[in-house]
Amino acid sequence: TFSVMLGAVLGAFLGLGLALFREFLDSSMHTSADVAKAINLPVLGNIPRLSGFVWPSKKRRDNPGNDEFINDESSSRNRKIRELYRESYRACQLELMAAVNNRRQDGLTLLVTSSRSGEGKSVVAANLAISLAQTGQKALLVDANRHSSVYHSLLNLDSGAGFMDILMGNSEWDAVVKNTDLNNLYVI
């Protein structure tokens, strides 16, 4: 009985110690506060993930829709959820503009990237550009992803010459810029 009690107590302490050690070794980031602390810069906004979007699946690439874009009014999703989604992009765009307002007067370059595919870079970049265009500012959305170019299909544009053609000297940038259905939004 004493050895059973001793084994139980030692097992509990060993399990607790192992759990604490694993937590100590965990260097992953779980919240936006973790990210802000790690890079010593403020987080400009949080964009919620809308459930039901499996991005970018093969089916999604072959049959793209635009119900994740903030200018889409035809979505059958709950209007309150859609408005909160739109507002998160507007808030992020306003924070971004406020952060750079005093630094540059001749434009802004913003890179949207992530460590893995399928995390929503294209949707985030497009929605920030749409949000900016809706304020009357001109926005040029550049699709520099040569492995998986998606803006032409997502925004219903011709897939002619693009960013790589400019880099290789095959086209001039003004010949590659495409107008979209949204005023002030252009795509390369």
PDB file of C-alpha atoms in Angstrom:
ATOM      1  CA  THR A   1       0.000   0.000   0.000  1.00  0.00           C
ATOM      2  CA  PHE A   2       2.829   2.404   0.842  1.00  0.00           C
ATOM      3  CA  SER A   3       4.582   1.612  -2.420  1.00  0.00           C
ATOM      4  CA  VAL A   4       1.337   2.108  -4.362  1.00  0.00           C
ATOM      5  CA  MET A   5       0.829   5.531  -2.719  1.00  0.00           C
ATOM      6  CA  LEU A   6       4.469   6.450  -3.345  1.00  0.00           C
ATOM      7  CA  GLY A   7       4.174   5.355  -6.984  1.00  0.00           C
ATOM      8  CA  ALA A   8       0.990   7.417  -7.457  1.00  0.00           C
ATOM      9  CA  VAL A   9       2.561  10.548  -5.945  1.00  0.00           C
ATOM     10  CA  LEU A  10       5.789  10.150  -7.931  1.00  0.00           C
ATOM     11  CA  GLY A  11       3.808   9.461 -11.110  1.00  0.00           C
ATOM     12  CA  ALA A  12       1.701  12.603 -10.581  1.00  0.00           C
ATOM     13  CA  PHE A  13       4.793  14.758  -9.954  1.00  0.00           C
ATOM     14  CA  LEU A  14       6.620  13.234 -12.905  1.00  0.00           C
ATOM     15  CA  GLY A  15       3.608  13.859 -15.185  1.00  0.00           C
ATOM     16  CA  LEU A  16       3.225  17.429 -13.942  1.00  0.00           C
ATOM     17  CA  GLY A  17       6.963  18.072 -14.338  1.00  0.00           C
ATOM     18  CA  LEU A  18       6.931  16.672 -17.874  1.00  0.00           C
ATOM     19  CA  ALA A  19       3.916  18.819 -18.807  1.00  0.00           C
ATOM     20  CA  LEU A  20       5.586  21.969 -17.431  1.00  0.00           C
ATOM     21  CA  PHE A  21       8.838  21.122 -19.239  1.00  0.00           C
ATOM     22  CA  ARG A  22       6.982  20.698 -22.551  1.00  0.00           C
ATOM     23  CA  GLU A  23       5.224  24.043 -22.002  1.00  0.00           C
ATOM     24  CA  PHE A  24       8.597  25.664 -21.299  1.00  0.00           C
ATOM     25  CA  LEU A  25      10.030  24.293 -24.560  1.00  0.00           C
ATOM     26  CA  ASP A  26       6.994  25.401 -26.631  1.00  0.00           C
ATOM     27  CA  SER A  27       8.037  28.479 -28.606  1.00  0.00           C
ATOM     28  CA  SER A  28       4.990  28.633 -30.871  1.00  0.00           C
ATOM     29  CA  MET A  29       2.753  31.686 -30.954  1.00  0.00           C
ATOM     30  CA  HIS A  30      -0.893  31.231 -30.084  1.00  0.00           C
ATOM     31  CA  THR A  31      -2.312  34.768 -29.908  1.00  0.00           C
ATOM     32  CA  SER A  32      -1.804  38.097 -31.614  1.00  0.00           C
ATOM     33  CA  ALA A  33      -0.267  39.339 -28.348  1.00  0.00           C
ATOM     34  CA  ASP A  34       2.404  36.616 -28.682  1.00  0.00           C
ATOM     35  CA  VAL A  35       3.197  37.852 -32.190  1.00  0.00           C
ATOM     36  CA  ALA A  36       3.348  41.502 -31.130  1.00  0.00           C
ATOM     37  CA  LYS A  37       5.673  40.616 -28.259  1.00  0.00           C
ATOM     38  CA  ALA A  38       7.947  38.523 -30.505  1.00  0.00           C
ATOM     39  CA  ILE A  39       8.386  41.120 -33.253  1.00  0.00           C
ATOM     40  CA  ASN A  40       8.120  44.197 -31.023  1.00  0.00           C
ATOM     41  CA  LEU A  41       5.538  45.798 -33.325  1.00  0.00           C
ATOM     42  CA  PRO A  42       1.828  46.404 -32.822  1.00  0.00           C
ATOM     43  CA  VAL A  43      -0.798  44.152 -34.357  1.00  0.00           C
ATOM     44  CA  LEU A  44      -2.856  46.280 -36.732  1.00  0.00           C
ATOM     45  CA  GLY A  45      -5.899  44.036 -36.821  1.00  0.00           C
ATOM     46  CA  ASN A  46      -7.380  40.586 -36.529  1.00  0.00           C
ATOM     47  CA  ILE A  47      -9.257  39.032 -39.420  1.00  0.00           C
ATOM     48  CA  PRO A  48     -11.661  36.244 -38.443  1.00  0.00           C
ATOM     49  CA  ARG A  49     -11.707  32.993 -40.359  1.00  0.00           C
ATOM     50  CA  LEU A  50     -15.143  32.353 -41.784  1.00  0.00           C
ATOM     51  CA  SER A  51     -16.086  28.745 -41.243  1.00  0.00           C
ATOM     52  CA  GLY A  52     -16.819  26.761 -44.355  1.00  0.00           C
ATOM     53  CA  PHE A  53     -13.980  28.182 -46.443  1.00  0.00           C
ATOM     54  CA  VAL A  54     -11.577  25.451 -47.448  1.00  0.00           C
ATOM     55  CA  TRP A  55      -8.872  27.464 -49.159  1.00  0.00           C
ATOM     56  CA  PRO A  56      -7.261  26.656 -51.566  1.00  0.00           C
ATOM     57  CA  SER A  57      -8.607  23.222 -52.340  1.00  0.00           C
ATOM     58  CA  LYS A  58      -8.530  21.793 -55.844  1.00  0.00           C
ATOM     59  CA  LYS A  59     -12.304  22.164 -56.088  1.00  0.00           C
ATOM     60  CA  ARG A  60     -12.026  25.792 -54.937  1.00  0.00           C
ATOM     61  CA  ARG A  61      -9.356  26.577 -57.563  1.00  0.00           C
ATOM     62  CA  ASP A  62     -11.372  24.978 -60.366  1.00  0.00           C
ATOM     63  CA  ASN A  63     -14.611  26.710 -59.384  1.00  0.00           C
ATOM     64  CA  PRO A  64     -13.666  29.951 -57.655  1.00  0.00           C
ATOM     65  CA  GLY A  65     -16.298  32.136 -56.121  1.00  0.00           C
ATOM     66  CA  ASN A  66     -15.951  35.446 -54.421  1.00  0.00           C
ATOM     67  CA  ASP A  67     -18.165  35.082 -51.358  1.00  0.00           C
ATOM     68  CA  GLU A  68     -15.155  35.696 -49.110  1.00  0.00           C
ATOM     69  CA  PHE A  69     -14.603  39.154 -50.604  1.00  0.00           C
ATOM     70  CA  ILE A  70     -15.917  42.078 -48.621  1.00  0.00           C
ATOM     71  CA  ASN A  71     -17.629  43.709 -51.601  1.00  0.00           C
ATOM     72  CA  ASP A  72     -19.794  40.649 -52.306  1.00  0.00           C
ATOM     73  CA  GLU A  73     -23.453  41.362 -51.524  1.00  0.00           C
ATOM     74  CA  SER A  74     -24.862  38.200 -53.095  1.00  0.00           C
ATOM     75  CA  SER A  75     -23.725  35.833 -50.369  1.00  0.00           C
ATOM     76  CA  SER A  76     -26.426  33.856 -48.619  1.00  0.00           C
ATOM     77  CA  ARG A  77     -24.435  33.867 -45.371  1.00  0.00           C
ATOM     78  CA  ASN A  78     -25.809  35.528 -42.283  1.00  0.00           C
ATOM     79  CA  ARG A  79     -25.692  39.288 -42.922  1.00  0.00           C
ATOM     80  CA  LYS A  80     -24.508  40.095 -39.398  1.00  0.00           C
ATOM     81  CA  ILE A  81     -21.534  37.758 -39.755  1.00  0.00           C
ATOM     82  CA  ARG A  82     -20.743  39.213 -43.190  1.00  0.00           C
ATOM     83  CA  GLU A  83     -20.843  42.763 -41.812  1.00  0.00           C
ATOM     84  CA  LEU A  84     -18.515  41.845 -38.929  1.00  0.00           C
ATOM     85  CA  TYR A  85     -16.169  40.258 -41.471  1.00  0.00           C
ATOM     86  CA  ARG A  86     -16.230  43.415 -43.618  1.00  0.00           C
ATOM     87  CA  GLU A  87     -15.704  45.608 -40.588  1.00  0.00           C
ATOM     88  CA  SER A  88     -12.614  43.652 -39.541  1.00  0.00           C
ATOM     89  CA  TYR A  89     -10.992  44.474 -42.894  1.00  0.00           C
ATOM     90  CA  ARG A  90     -12.054  48.106 -42.699  1.00  0.00           C
ATOM     91  CA  ALA A  91     -10.609  48.401 -39.196  1.00  0.00           C
ATOM     92  CA  CYS A  92      -7.353  46.771 -40.296  1.00  0.00           C
ATOM     93  CA  GLN A  93      -7.146  49.051 -43.336  1.00  0.00           C
ATOM     94  CA  LEU A  94      -7.773  52.147 -41.172  1.00  0.00           C
ATOM     95  CA  GLU A  95      -5.127  51.085 -38.636  1.00  0.00           C
ATOM     96  CA  LEU A  96      -2.691  50.445 -41.456  1.00  0.00           C
ATOM     97  CA  MET A  97      -3.349  53.853 -43.008  1.00  0.00           C
ATOM     98  CA  ALA A  98      -3.041  55.582 -39.617  1.00  0.00           C
ATOM     99  CA  ALA A  99       0.264  53.802 -38.969  1.00  0.00           C
ATOM    100  CA  VAL A 100       1.798  55.029 -42.225  1.00  0.00           C
ATOM    101  CA  ASN A 101      -0.048  58.334 -42.629  1.00  0.00           C
ATOM    102  CA  ASN A 102       2.771  60.549 -41.399  1.00  0.00           C
ATOM    103  CA  ARG A 103       5.571  58.588 -43.062  1.00  0.00           C
ATOM    104  CA  ARG A 104       4.680  58.484 -46.775  1.00  0.00           C
ATOM    105  CA  GLN A 105       2.675  60.745 -48.993  1.00  0.00           C
ATOM    106  CA  ASP A 106       3.414  59.124 -52.363  1.00  0.00           C
ATOM    107  CA  GLY A 107       1.936  55.684 -51.801  1.00  0.00           C
ATOM    108  CA  LEU A 108       2.260  52.556 -49.764  1.00  0.00           C
ATOM    109  CA  THR A 109       3.607  49.106 -50.523  1.00  0.00           C
ATOM    110  CA  LEU A 110       2.234  46.256 -48.437  1.00  0.00           C
ATOM    111  CA  LEU A 111       3.341  42.634 -48.590  1.00  0.00           C
ATOM    112  CA  VAL A 112       0.921  39.948 -47.409  1.00  0.00           C
ATOM    113  CA  THR A 113       2.670  36.648 -46.818  1.00  0.00           C
ATOM    114  CA  SER A 114       2.589  33.533 -44.667  1.00  0.00           C
ATOM    115  CA  SER A 115       4.673  30.464 -44.011  1.00  0.00           C
ATOM    116  CA  ARG A 116       2.331  27.966 -45.683  1.00  0.00           C
ATOM    117  CA  SER A 117      -0.049  27.799 -48.594  1.00  0.00           C
ATOM    118  CA  GLY A 118      -3.756  27.849 -47.912  1.00  0.00           C
ATOM    119  CA  GLU A 119      -3.649  30.336 -45.037  1.00  0.00           C
ATOM    120  CA  GLY A 120      -5.598  33.016 -46.910  1.00  0.00           C
ATOM    121  CA  LYS A 121      -2.923  35.407 -48.185  1.00  0.00           C
ATOM    122  CA  SER A 122      -4.755  36.052 -51.441  1.00  0.00           C
ATOM    123  CA  VAL A 123      -8.085  36.714 -49.760  1.00  0.00           C
ATOM    124  CA  VAL A 124      -6.525  39.011 -47.137  1.00  0.00           C
ATOM    125  CA  ALA A 125      -4.557  40.995 -49.732  1.00  0.00           C
ATOM    126  CA  ALA A 126      -7.583  41.298 -52.030  1.00  0.00           C
ATOM    127  CA  ASN A 127      -9.893  42.383 -49.220  1.00  0.00           C
ATOM    128  CA  LEU A 128      -7.430  45.001 -47.964  1.00  0.00           C
ATOM    129  CA  ALA A 129      -7.130  46.324 -51.525  1.00  0.00           C
ATOM    130  CA  ILE A 130     -10.929  46.317 -51.914  1.00  0.00           C
ATOM    131  CA  SER A 131     -11.312  48.125 -48.594  1.00  0.00           C
ATOM    132  CA  LEU A 132      -8.799  50.741 -49.678  1.00  0.00           C
ATOM    133  CA  ALA A 133     -10.450  51.156 -53.095  1.00  0.00           C
ATOM    134  CA  GLN A 134     -13.846  51.643 -51.441  1.00  0.00           C
ATOM    135  CA  THR A 135     -12.458  54.700 -49.625  1.00  0.00           C
ATOM    136  CA  GLY A 136     -11.632  56.330 -52.977  1.00  0.00           C
ATOM    137  CA  GLN A 137      -7.906  55.528 -52.860  1.00  0.00           C
ATOM    138  CA  LYS A 138      -6.369  53.762 -55.848  1.00  0.00           C
ATOM    139  CA  ALA A 139      -5.152  50.233 -55.091  1.00  0.00           C
ATOM    140  CA  LEU A 140      -2.957  48.033 -57.269  1.00  0.00           C
ATOM    141  CA  LEU A 141      -3.094  44.367 -56.282  1.00  0.00           C
ATOM    142  CA  VAL A 142      -0.028  42.472 -57.533  1.00  0.00           C
ATOM    143  CA  ASP A 143      -0.210  38.692 -57.756  1.00  0.00           C
ATOM    144  CA  ALA A 144       3.450  37.708 -57.395  1.00  0.00           C
ATOM    145  CA  ASN A 145       2.717  34.052 -56.650  1.00  0.00           C
ATOM    146  CA  ARG A 146       4.072  32.387 -59.772  1.00  0.00           C
ATOM    147  CA  HIS A 147       3.146  28.874 -58.589  1.00  0.00           C
ATOM    148  CA  SER A 148      -0.470  29.567 -57.771  1.00  0.00           C
ATOM    149  CA  SER A 149      -1.782  32.756 -59.339  1.00  0.00           C
ATOM    150  CA  VAL A 150      -5.412  33.214 -58.301  1.00  0.00           C
ATOM    151  CA  TYR A 151      -6.549  36.822 -58.683  1.00  0.00           C
ATOM    152  CA  HIS A 152      -7.508  36.525 -62.337  1.00  0.00           C
ATOM    153  CA  SER A 153      -9.933  33.704 -61.542  1.00  0.00           C
ATOM    154  CA  LEU A 154     -11.190  35.151 -58.256  1.00  0.00           C
ATOM    155  CA  LEU A 155     -11.840  38.582 -59.762  1.00  0.00           C
ATOM    156  CA  ASN A 156     -13.064  37.286 -63.153  1.00  0.00           C
ATOM    157  CA  LEU A 157     -10.183  38.752 -65.175  1.00  0.00           C
ATOM    158  CA  ASP A 158      -8.321  37.554 -68.248  1.00  0.00           C
ATOM    159  CA  SER A 159      -5.220  35.573 -67.354  1.00  0.00           C
ATOM    160  CA  GLY A 160      -2.948  37.230 -69.913  1.00  0.00           C
ATOM    161  CA  ALA A 161       0.450  38.725 -69.178  1.00  0.00           C
ATOM    162  CA  GLY A 162       1.293  39.247 -65.527  1.00  0.00           C
ATOM    163  CA  PHE A 163       3.931  40.147 -62.979  1.00  0.00           C
ATOM    164  CA  MET A 164       6.470  37.580 -64.201  1.00  0.00           C
ATOM    165  CA  ASP A 165       6.197  39.007 -67.740  1.00  0.00           C
ATOM    166  CA  ILE A 166       7.168  42.427 -66.370  1.00  0.00           C
ATOM    167  CA  LEU A 167      10.132  40.966 -64.478  1.00  0.00           C
ATOM    168  CA  MET A 168      11.352  39.060 -67.540  1.00  0.00           C
ATOM    169  CA  GLY A 169      11.018  42.164 -69.736  1.00  0.00           C
ATOM    170  CA  ASN A 170       8.316  40.659 -71.955  1.00  0.00           C
ATOM    171  CA  SER A 171       5.729  43.325 -71.080  1.00  0.00           C
ATOM    172  CA  GLU A 172       5.537  46.851 -69.746  1.00  0.00           C
ATOM    173  CA  TRP A 173       3.718  47.300 -66.454  1.00  0.00           C
ATOM    174  CA  ASP A 174       1.075  49.665 -67.857  1.00  0.00           C
ATOM    175  CA  ALA A 175       0.106  47.042 -70.470  1.00  0.00           C
ATOM    176  CA  VAL A 176      -0.309  44.374 -67.785  1.00  0.00           C
ATOM    177  CA  VAL A 177      -2.455  46.315 -65.292  1.00  0.00           C
ATOM    178  CA  LYS A 178      -6.064  45.120 -65.479  1.00  0.00           C
ATOM    179  CA  ASN A 179      -9.152  47.066 -64.444  1.00  0.00           C
ATOM    180  CA  THR A 180     -11.640  45.340 -62.153  1.00  0.00           C
ATOM    181  CA  ASP A 181     -15.377  45.788 -61.672  1.00  0.00           C
ATOM    182  CA  LEU A 182     -14.620  47.864 -58.558  1.00  0.00           C
ATOM    183  CA  ASN A 183     -13.613  51.509 -59.047  1.00  0.00           C
ATOM    184  CA  ASN A 184     -10.017  52.281 -58.033  1.00  0.00           C
ATOM    185  CA  LEU A 185      -8.971  48.601 -57.853  1.00  0.00           C
ATOM    186  CA  TYR A 186      -6.432  47.381 -60.398  1.00  0.00           C
ATOM    187  CA  VAL A 187      -4.660  44.029 -60.664  1.00  0.00           C
ATOM    188  CA  ILE A 188      -1.392  42.773 -62.104  1.00  0.00           C
TER     189      ILE A 188
END
